[in-house]
Amino acid sequence: MASSPCSSVNFDSGLEIKTRSVEQTLIPLVSQITTLINHKDKPKKSERTQQAIQRVGQAVSVAVGRFVAVGEAIAVENEELKEEMGMACFEARRAGDAIAQLTDVGTAVTPPVDGRTTVFSDRTGMVKAARMLLSSVTKVLVLADRIVIKQIITSRNKVLVTLEQLERVSTFQEFVQIFSQFGNQMVEFAHLTGDRQNDLKDENKKARMAAARAVLEKCTMMLLTASKTCLRHPDCESARINKDAVFHRMRFALEQVMEIVTDARPCGETKVLPLSIYTGIKDFKSNVEGLREGLYLLPHQALSGQLEAVVERTEDFTDSAYTSHEHREGILQLCQLARQDTDQLITAWMEAQSLNAKEATEEMELSILKTCQSVYELRRELHKVAVGRAADLLKLHAEHLPLRALKASGGEGNLEAVAEYARTLGEQKEQLVETCRLLCHVSGTEPLEITCIHAEETFHVIGPQIISAAQTLALHPSSKIAKENLDVFCEAWESQLCDMAVLLREINDVFEGRRGDKRAYVSLPRPGKHSANLKTVKAVKLDAEEQSTIAKLGLELRLLTSDMDTEVEKWEDQEHDIVRQGQSLSSMAYSMYLFTRGEGLLKTTTDLFHQAEVLSEEGLQLCSSLHTFSTQLMDEEKVVVLSEMEKLMGLCQQLQMGVRAPVQGKTATFQKVDSSIQNTRAIITVVIYLLPVCNKIVKKYKSERSSLGSPQSWRDRQSSTAVKDDVLNGKNSNGFGVKSLEQHMANLTFLESK
């Protein structure tokens, strides 16, 4: 985050900036003021420098004037903020005028002896004006941000009122009418909270918001079918239990969103994550390494106490019935080794203190290294156990056999069989809940810990809901609504298993040093670019049901981008054209995945179609690189690469034609979205196959490069080798690849922000 300009001036406004949009708006202003302050430190300036400073001062004043005009307009529309906003705008305008006056060459003081004038003779006045300007502008932005929060609260209140109405309805006609209104309100709330989630600076809050929004997304569809089932079978106790659980969970998720948005908790509580083993080891290791800087900062028992707290938490692994004897013994041995190394460190530490040493002794340094290594080995073993358990569970339950059995026995009206398979699902739920708890211990970042906790809660809640839905179907086996209701809850379970697979990959990424969160592709096409062949259509946002349907495709796309990243990272040459184009495709596909969750930079279907067209063009560029690459290959290798290249070209052209085709109506637009994501998924699948094939060829060529054929003359050989090197190493003769394009786009964005 480009926050350095803000910190370089260090003008504290006394207001906490919680969103990226406020911070990004302040950065250009801080940068300009920093320029003015820095120039003040130089007493002598040429006429040209003075004029440049004057232009900056005037630019600040003009920009502040425009900014204040917007603030004043907001004040008029929001009576409750009128006084505060008016005062902040007045102070900002006054400070802007003061800066313009202080940088005006015409008002400079009498020139000194050497004939040059000195701008900013009044340093105190300049600093005071700069402080006032930054403080007042920040206050205007924070007040404007309060309006966004108010919109979310208002939207939430509407949802709550309609939710209560839905809970009390007694007829289908009334329910359909109110649910239609509820659906529209939920779409509005989803987009407002999605924008807020993307704007939050605090990564933990973002993760909590994502978890709460995921609950609301799944529960909206559940609420529909659970309520319909209850209306159709009003005397059915299991149907009522099923419906009540959905309403309770929705209210809880809405409350969580409000806590994040308003930064408040009931009764002044503070949200504290349960301490994980990863966090415990990180803190312990930090204190151990801190002994190098200060031998007298900690009491001896602090280290041993910290380690014991970590060892105590490993009981979640060793006490589990699902942990193998071998793994249990391995964890216990590593805990004992960490204790021994820590005891040796404390002994060496005490000896150093008795000698009044000012820094760590050699013996102590060796003990520090051994202790850090032993806790790392413990963390690695725990990671292996947790991730291995999760991977095995996902494979074991990939066929969803208990769900199928519950559907079948419920449809047959067999209550005994439903009870039997409910026990099986209950055991599966307990395994998944415990595994999520273990993953939380080794997740590696707090946002991933939050996601693990969300997964644990989701399995814990949905398991019993599936069972109550199956019981309802068994009691009413001919009921289509009861069957549909069970299907929806089973789909939510399957969706959470997919989410768990994504979570597992992200935890592995963090442990192996790869990025734990993936950036969205930011080179979003601007109006007039990449859209010459697109007819202007009304931008559409998907409703809750459509978002839920498309989210399943998105999860598959997310898993594919993870596979693609893994293949890309295996390449030694990360600057190879094929690698760079593969990375670009992966990033764009990931931004499309975020769209399926109602997140990221792609807000409407028009944004999605623009992104899909850019992706298709990038895919065709990759085809061009592959064709050039194939010209230097042997027949068998060439056939494989060209065959896949032709397949990729056909898919890219299909995607391009699809997104350029005009459509009318909501259903047609949704089908176009579905088709675009399906085609993107097919493109990424082909590229995932091609990446290791091409990487293997490049490695093979490099190993054989030293033994070129002897019949060639030295000069011919050197010439052909140079060409072949360029081709196989992915060097592009025009020098204008994806990276330079992104740099140009970044420069444009920077200029637009000024």
PDB file of C-alpha atoms in Angstrom, residues 413-580:
ATOM      1  CA  GLY A 413     -39.826 -42.291   3.271  1.00  0.00           C
ATOM      2  CA  ASN A 414     -37.438 -44.579   5.173  1.00  0.00           C
ATOM      3  CA  LEU A 415     -36.975 -42.883   8.568  1.00  0.00           C
ATOM      4  CA  GLU A 416     -34.740 -45.647   9.938  1.00  0.00           C
ATOM      5  CA  ALA A 417     -32.325 -45.370   7.023  1.00  0.00           C
ATOM      6  CA  VAL A 418     -32.355 -41.555   7.366  1.00  0.00           C
ATOM      7  CA  ALA A 419     -31.398 -41.936  11.050  1.00  0.00           C
ATOM      8  CA  GLU A 420     -28.572 -44.330  10.134  1.00  0.00           C
ATOM      9  CA  TYR A 421     -27.109 -42.069   7.421  1.00  0.00           C
ATOM     10  CA  ALA A 422     -27.619 -39.041   9.679  1.00  0.00           C
ATOM     11  CA  ARG A 423     -25.210 -40.672  12.143  1.00  0.00           C
ATOM     12  CA  THR A 424     -22.707 -41.190   9.306  1.00  0.00           C
ATOM     13  CA  LEU A 425     -23.018 -37.542   8.269  1.00  0.00           C
ATOM     14  CA  GLY A 426     -22.666 -36.521  11.915  1.00  0.00           C
ATOM     15  CA  GLU A 427     -19.353 -38.402  12.149  1.00  0.00           C
ATOM     16  CA  GLN A 428     -18.185 -36.775   8.919  1.00  0.00           C
ATOM     17  CA  LYS A 429     -19.174 -33.372  10.307  1.00  0.00           C
ATOM     18  CA  GLU A 430     -17.159 -33.962  13.499  1.00  0.00           C
ATOM     19  CA  GLN A 431     -14.113 -34.967  11.435  1.00  0.00           C
ATOM     20  CA  LEU A 432     -14.380 -31.845   9.275  1.00  0.00           C
ATOM     21  CA  VAL A 433     -14.942 -29.549  12.273  1.00  0.00           C
ATOM     22  CA  GLU A 434     -11.875 -30.957  14.033  1.00  0.00           C
ATOM     23  CA  THR A 435      -9.792 -30.726  10.841  1.00  0.00           C
ATOM     24  CA  CYS A 436     -10.737 -27.062  10.396  1.00  0.00           C
ATOM     25  CA  ARG A 437      -9.587 -26.477  13.984  1.00  0.00           C
ATOM     26  CA  LEU A 438      -6.228 -28.112  13.196  1.00  0.00           C
ATOM     27  CA  LEU A 439      -5.872 -26.070   9.996  1.00  0.00           C
ATOM     28  CA  CYS A 440      -6.521 -22.932  12.042  1.00  0.00           C
ATOM     29  CA  HIS A 441      -3.486 -23.817  14.185  1.00  0.00           C
ATOM     30  CA  VAL A 442      -1.179 -23.949  11.130  1.00  0.00           C
ATOM     31  CA  SER A 443      -2.861 -21.418   8.813  1.00  0.00           C
ATOM     32  CA  GLY A 444       0.041 -18.951   8.912  1.00  0.00           C
ATOM     33  CA  THR A 445      -1.931 -15.682   8.797  1.00  0.00           C
ATOM     34  CA  GLU A 446      -4.774 -14.219  10.848  1.00  0.00           C
ATOM     35  CA  PRO A 447      -7.104 -13.766   7.827  1.00  0.00           C
ATOM     36  CA  LEU A 448      -6.700 -17.483   7.042  1.00  0.00           C
ATOM     37  CA  GLU A 449      -7.355 -18.310  10.714  1.00  0.00           C
ATOM     38  CA  ILE A 450     -10.642 -16.395  10.406  1.00  0.00           C
ATOM     39  CA  THR A 451     -11.516 -18.358   7.256  1.00  0.00           C
ATOM     40  CA  CYS A 452     -10.758 -21.645   9.065  1.00  0.00           C
ATOM     41  CA  ILE A 453     -13.042 -20.642  11.943  1.00  0.00           C
ATOM     42  CA  HIS A 454     -15.772 -19.754   9.436  1.00  0.00           C
ATOM     43  CA  ALA A 455     -15.397 -23.173   7.760  1.00  0.00           C
ATOM     44  CA  GLU A 456     -15.578 -24.921  11.140  1.00  0.00           C
ATOM     45  CA  GLU A 457     -18.766 -23.027  12.084  1.00  0.00           C
ATOM     46  CA  THR A 458     -20.329 -23.697   8.678  1.00  0.00           C
ATOM     47  CA  PHE A 459     -19.859 -27.489   8.869  1.00  0.00           C
ATOM     48  CA  HIS A 460     -21.060 -27.436  12.482  1.00  0.00           C
ATOM     49  CA  VAL A 461     -24.304 -25.649  11.534  1.00  0.00           C
ATOM     50  CA  ILE A 462     -25.134 -27.122   8.108  1.00  0.00           C
ATOM     51  CA  GLY A 463     -24.714 -30.764   9.205  1.00  0.00           C
ATOM     52  CA  PRO A 464     -27.772 -30.755  11.530  1.00  0.00           C
ATOM     53  CA  GLN A 465     -29.722 -28.664   8.996  1.00  0.00           C
ATOM     54  CA  ILE A 466     -29.210 -31.341   6.319  1.00  0.00           C
ATOM     55  CA  ILE A 467     -30.428 -33.972   8.769  1.00  0.00           C
ATOM     56  CA  SER A 468     -33.598 -32.017   9.669  1.00  0.00           C
ATOM     57  CA  ALA A 469     -34.277 -31.439   5.940  1.00  0.00           C
ATOM     58  CA  ALA A 470     -33.845 -35.185   5.282  1.00  0.00           C
ATOM     59  CA  GLN A 471     -36.206 -36.027   8.146  1.00  0.00           C
ATOM     60  CA  THR A 472     -38.828 -33.676   6.651  1.00  0.00           C
ATOM     61  CA  LEU A 473     -38.510 -35.390   3.266  1.00  0.00           C
ATOM     62  CA  ALA A 474     -38.797 -38.835   4.880  1.00  0.00           C
ATOM     63  CA  LEU A 475     -42.028 -37.723   6.563  1.00  0.00           C
ATOM     64  CA  HIS A 476     -43.336 -36.286   3.272  1.00  0.00           C
ATOM     65  CA  PRO A 477     -41.574 -38.345   0.535  1.00  0.00           C
ATOM     66  CA  SER A 478     -43.823 -37.094  -2.286  1.00  0.00           C
ATOM     67  CA  SER A 479     -43.195 -33.419  -1.474  1.00  0.00           C
ATOM     68  CA  LYS A 480     -41.244 -31.705  -4.277  1.00  0.00           C
ATOM     69  CA  ILE A 481     -40.595 -28.682  -2.058  1.00  0.00           C
ATOM     70  CA  ALA A 482     -39.092 -30.853   0.724  1.00  0.00           C
ATOM     71  CA  LYS A 483     -36.858 -32.564  -1.863  1.00  0.00           C
ATOM     72  CA  GLU A 484     -35.758 -29.212  -3.280  1.00  0.00           C
ATOM     73  CA  ASN A 485     -35.006 -27.990   0.251  1.00  0.00           C
ATOM     74  CA  LEU A 486     -32.747 -30.976   0.990  1.00  0.00           C
ATOM     75  CA  ASP A 487     -30.956 -30.454  -2.338  1.00  0.00           C
ATOM     76  CA  VAL A 488     -30.185 -26.827  -1.434  1.00  0.00           C
ATOM     77  CA  PHE A 489     -28.675 -27.744   1.945  1.00  0.00           C
ATOM     78  CA  CYS A 490     -26.635 -30.553   0.381  1.00  0.00           C
ATOM     79  CA  GLU A 491     -25.328 -28.113  -2.241  1.00  0.00           C
ATOM     80  CA  ALA A 492     -24.273 -25.737   0.530  1.00  0.00           C
ATOM     81  CA  TRP A 493     -22.315 -28.581   2.150  1.00  0.00           C
ATOM     82  CA  GLU A 494     -20.635 -29.465  -1.162  1.00  0.00           C
ATOM     83  CA  SER A 495     -19.840 -25.790  -1.746  1.00  0.00           C
ATOM     84  CA  GLN A 496     -18.168 -25.569   1.672  1.00  0.00           C
ATOM     85  CA  LEU A 497     -16.037 -28.602   0.818  1.00  0.00           C
ATOM     86  CA  CYS A 498     -14.900 -26.764  -2.338  1.00  0.00           C
ATOM     87  CA  ASP A 499     -14.127 -23.692  -0.220  1.00  0.00           C
ATOM     88  CA  MET A 500     -12.107 -25.924   2.092  1.00  0.00           C
ATOM     89  CA  ALA A 501     -10.039 -27.169  -0.859  1.00  0.00           C
ATOM     90  CA  VAL A 502      -9.263 -23.554  -1.800  1.00  0.00           C
ATOM     91  CA  LEU A 503      -8.394 -22.780   1.839  1.00  0.00           C
ATOM     92  CA  LEU A 504      -6.046 -25.769   1.936  1.00  0.00           C
ATOM     93  CA  ARG A 505      -4.158 -24.506  -1.112  1.00  0.00           C
ATOM     94  CA  GLU A 506      -3.848 -21.026   0.376  1.00  0.00           C
ATOM     95  CA  ILE A 507      -2.472 -22.408   3.660  1.00  0.00           C
ATOM     96  CA  ASN A 508       0.086 -24.405   1.673  1.00  0.00           C
ATOM     97  CA  ASP A 509       0.998 -21.282  -0.313  1.00  0.00           C
ATOM     98  CA  VAL A 510       1.743 -19.383   2.896  1.00  0.00           C
ATOM     99  CA  PHE A 511       3.770 -22.229   4.424  1.00  0.00           C
ATOM    100  CA  GLU A 512       5.852 -22.652   1.275  1.00  0.00           C
ATOM    101  CA  GLY A 513       6.546 -18.925   1.026  1.00  0.00           C
ATOM    102  CA  ARG A 514       4.244 -18.209  -1.883  1.00  0.00           C
ATOM    103  CA  ARG A 515       1.753 -15.391  -1.696  1.00  0.00           C
ATOM    104  CA  GLY A 516      -1.179 -16.262   0.509  1.00  0.00           C
ATOM    105  CA  ASP A 517      -3.587 -13.899  -1.190  1.00  0.00           C
ATOM    106  CA  LYS A 518      -3.776 -13.354  -4.917  1.00  0.00           C
ATOM    107  CA  ARG A 519      -4.041  -9.914  -6.453  1.00  0.00           C
ATOM    108  CA  ALA A 520      -6.927  -9.137  -8.720  1.00  0.00           C
ATOM    109  CA  TYR A 521      -6.014  -8.193 -12.279  1.00  0.00           C
ATOM    110  CA  VAL A 522      -6.098  -4.401 -12.231  1.00  0.00           C
ATOM    111  CA  SER A 523      -5.708  -3.549 -15.912  1.00  0.00           C
ATOM    112  CA  LEU A 524      -9.449  -3.249 -16.311  1.00  0.00           C
ATOM    113  CA  PRO A 525     -10.316  -1.944 -19.793  1.00  0.00           C
ATOM    114  CA  ARG A 526     -11.243   1.701 -19.879  1.00  0.00           C
ATOM    115  CA  PRO A 527     -14.033   3.157 -22.031  1.00  0.00           C
ATOM    116  CA  GLY A 528     -12.963   3.141 -25.680  1.00  0.00           C
ATOM    117  CA  LYS A 529     -10.305   0.471 -25.108  1.00  0.00           C
ATOM    118  CA  HIS A 530     -10.967  -3.206 -25.952  1.00  0.00           C
ATOM    119  CA  SER A 531     -14.617  -2.328 -26.472  1.00  0.00           C
ATOM    120  CA  ALA A 532     -14.799  -1.127 -30.044  1.00  0.00           C
ATOM    121  CA  ASN A 533     -16.845  -4.165 -31.062  1.00  0.00           C
ATOM    122  CA  LEU A 534     -19.078  -4.177 -28.003  1.00  0.00           C
ATOM    123  CA  LYS A 535     -22.451  -2.544 -28.334  1.00  0.00           C
ATOM    124  CA  THR A 536     -23.415  -0.367 -25.393  1.00  0.00           C
ATOM    125  CA  VAL A 537     -25.594  -2.407 -23.093  1.00  0.00           C
ATOM    126  CA  LYS A 538     -27.097  -1.684 -19.744  1.00  0.00           C
ATOM    127  CA  ALA A 539     -24.812  -2.880 -16.945  1.00  0.00           C
ATOM    128  CA  VAL A 540     -26.475  -5.635 -14.930  1.00  0.00           C
ATOM    129  CA  LYS A 541     -25.807  -6.921 -11.426  1.00  0.00           C
ATOM    130  CA  LEU A 542     -26.749 -10.524 -10.682  1.00  0.00           C
ATOM    131  CA  ASP A 543     -29.432 -11.217  -8.121  1.00  0.00           C
ATOM    132  CA  ALA A 544     -28.858 -13.496  -5.107  1.00  0.00           C
ATOM    133  CA  GLU A 545     -30.038 -16.719  -6.799  1.00  0.00           C
ATOM    134  CA  GLU A 546     -27.954 -16.096  -9.944  1.00  0.00           C
ATOM    135  CA  GLN A 547     -24.916 -15.186  -7.818  1.00  0.00           C
ATOM    136  CA  SER A 548     -25.327 -18.469  -5.923  1.00  0.00           C
ATOM    137  CA  THR A 549     -25.551 -20.499  -9.156  1.00  0.00           C
ATOM    138  CA  ILE A 550     -22.550 -18.829 -10.760  1.00  0.00           C
ATOM    139  CA  ALA A 551     -20.494 -19.143  -7.551  1.00  0.00           C
ATOM    140  CA  LYS A 552     -20.110 -22.896  -8.123  1.00  0.00           C
ATOM    141  CA  LEU A 553     -18.447 -22.281 -11.490  1.00  0.00           C
ATOM    142  CA  GLY A 554     -16.312 -19.612  -9.872  1.00  0.00           C
ATOM    143  CA  LEU A 555     -14.961 -22.045  -7.275  1.00  0.00           C
ATOM    144  CA  GLU A 556     -13.826 -24.396 -10.037  1.00  0.00           C
ATOM    145  CA  LEU A 557     -12.144 -21.447 -11.748  1.00  0.00           C
ATOM    146  CA  ARG A 558     -10.402 -20.526  -8.469  1.00  0.00           C
ATOM    147  CA  LEU A 559      -9.016 -24.070  -8.089  1.00  0.00           C
ATOM    148  CA  LEU A 560      -7.750 -23.983 -11.677  1.00  0.00           C
ATOM    149  CA  THR A 561      -5.943 -20.653 -11.133  1.00  0.00           C
ATOM    150  CA  SER A 562      -4.229 -22.180  -8.085  1.00  0.00           C
ATOM    151  CA  ASP A 563      -3.083 -25.126 -10.231  1.00  0.00           C
ATOM    152  CA  MET A 564      -1.879 -22.682 -12.869  1.00  0.00           C
ATOM    153  CA  ASP A 565       0.112 -20.652 -10.335  1.00  0.00           C
ATOM    154  CA  THR A 566       1.749 -23.858  -9.126  1.00  0.00           C
ATOM    155  CA  GLU A 567       2.821 -24.747 -12.680  1.00  0.00           C
ATOM    156  CA  VAL A 568       4.085 -21.210 -13.351  1.00  0.00           C
ATOM    157  CA  GLU A 569       6.251 -21.268 -10.225  1.00  0.00           C
ATOM    158  CA  LYS A 570       8.036 -24.408 -11.497  1.00  0.00           C
ATOM    159  CA  TRP A 571       9.627 -22.411 -14.333  1.00  0.00           C
ATOM    160  CA  GLU A 572      13.197 -21.279 -13.727  1.00  0.00           C
ATOM    161  CA  ASP A 573      12.798 -18.327 -16.115  1.00  0.00           C
ATOM    162  CA  GLN A 574       9.917 -16.260 -14.753  1.00  0.00           C
ATOM    163  CA  GLU A 575      10.408 -13.691 -17.571  1.00  0.00           C
ATOM    164  CA  HIS A 576       9.614 -16.192 -20.343  1.00  0.00           C
ATOM    165  CA  ASP A 577       6.785 -14.934 -22.598  1.00  0.00           C
ATOM    166  CA  ILE A 578       4.763 -18.116 -21.983  1.00  0.00           C
ATOM    167  CA  VAL A 579       5.138 -17.673 -18.217  1.00  0.00           C
ATOM    168  CA  ARG A 580       4.235 -13.978 -18.220  1.00  0.00           C
TER     169      ARG A 580
END
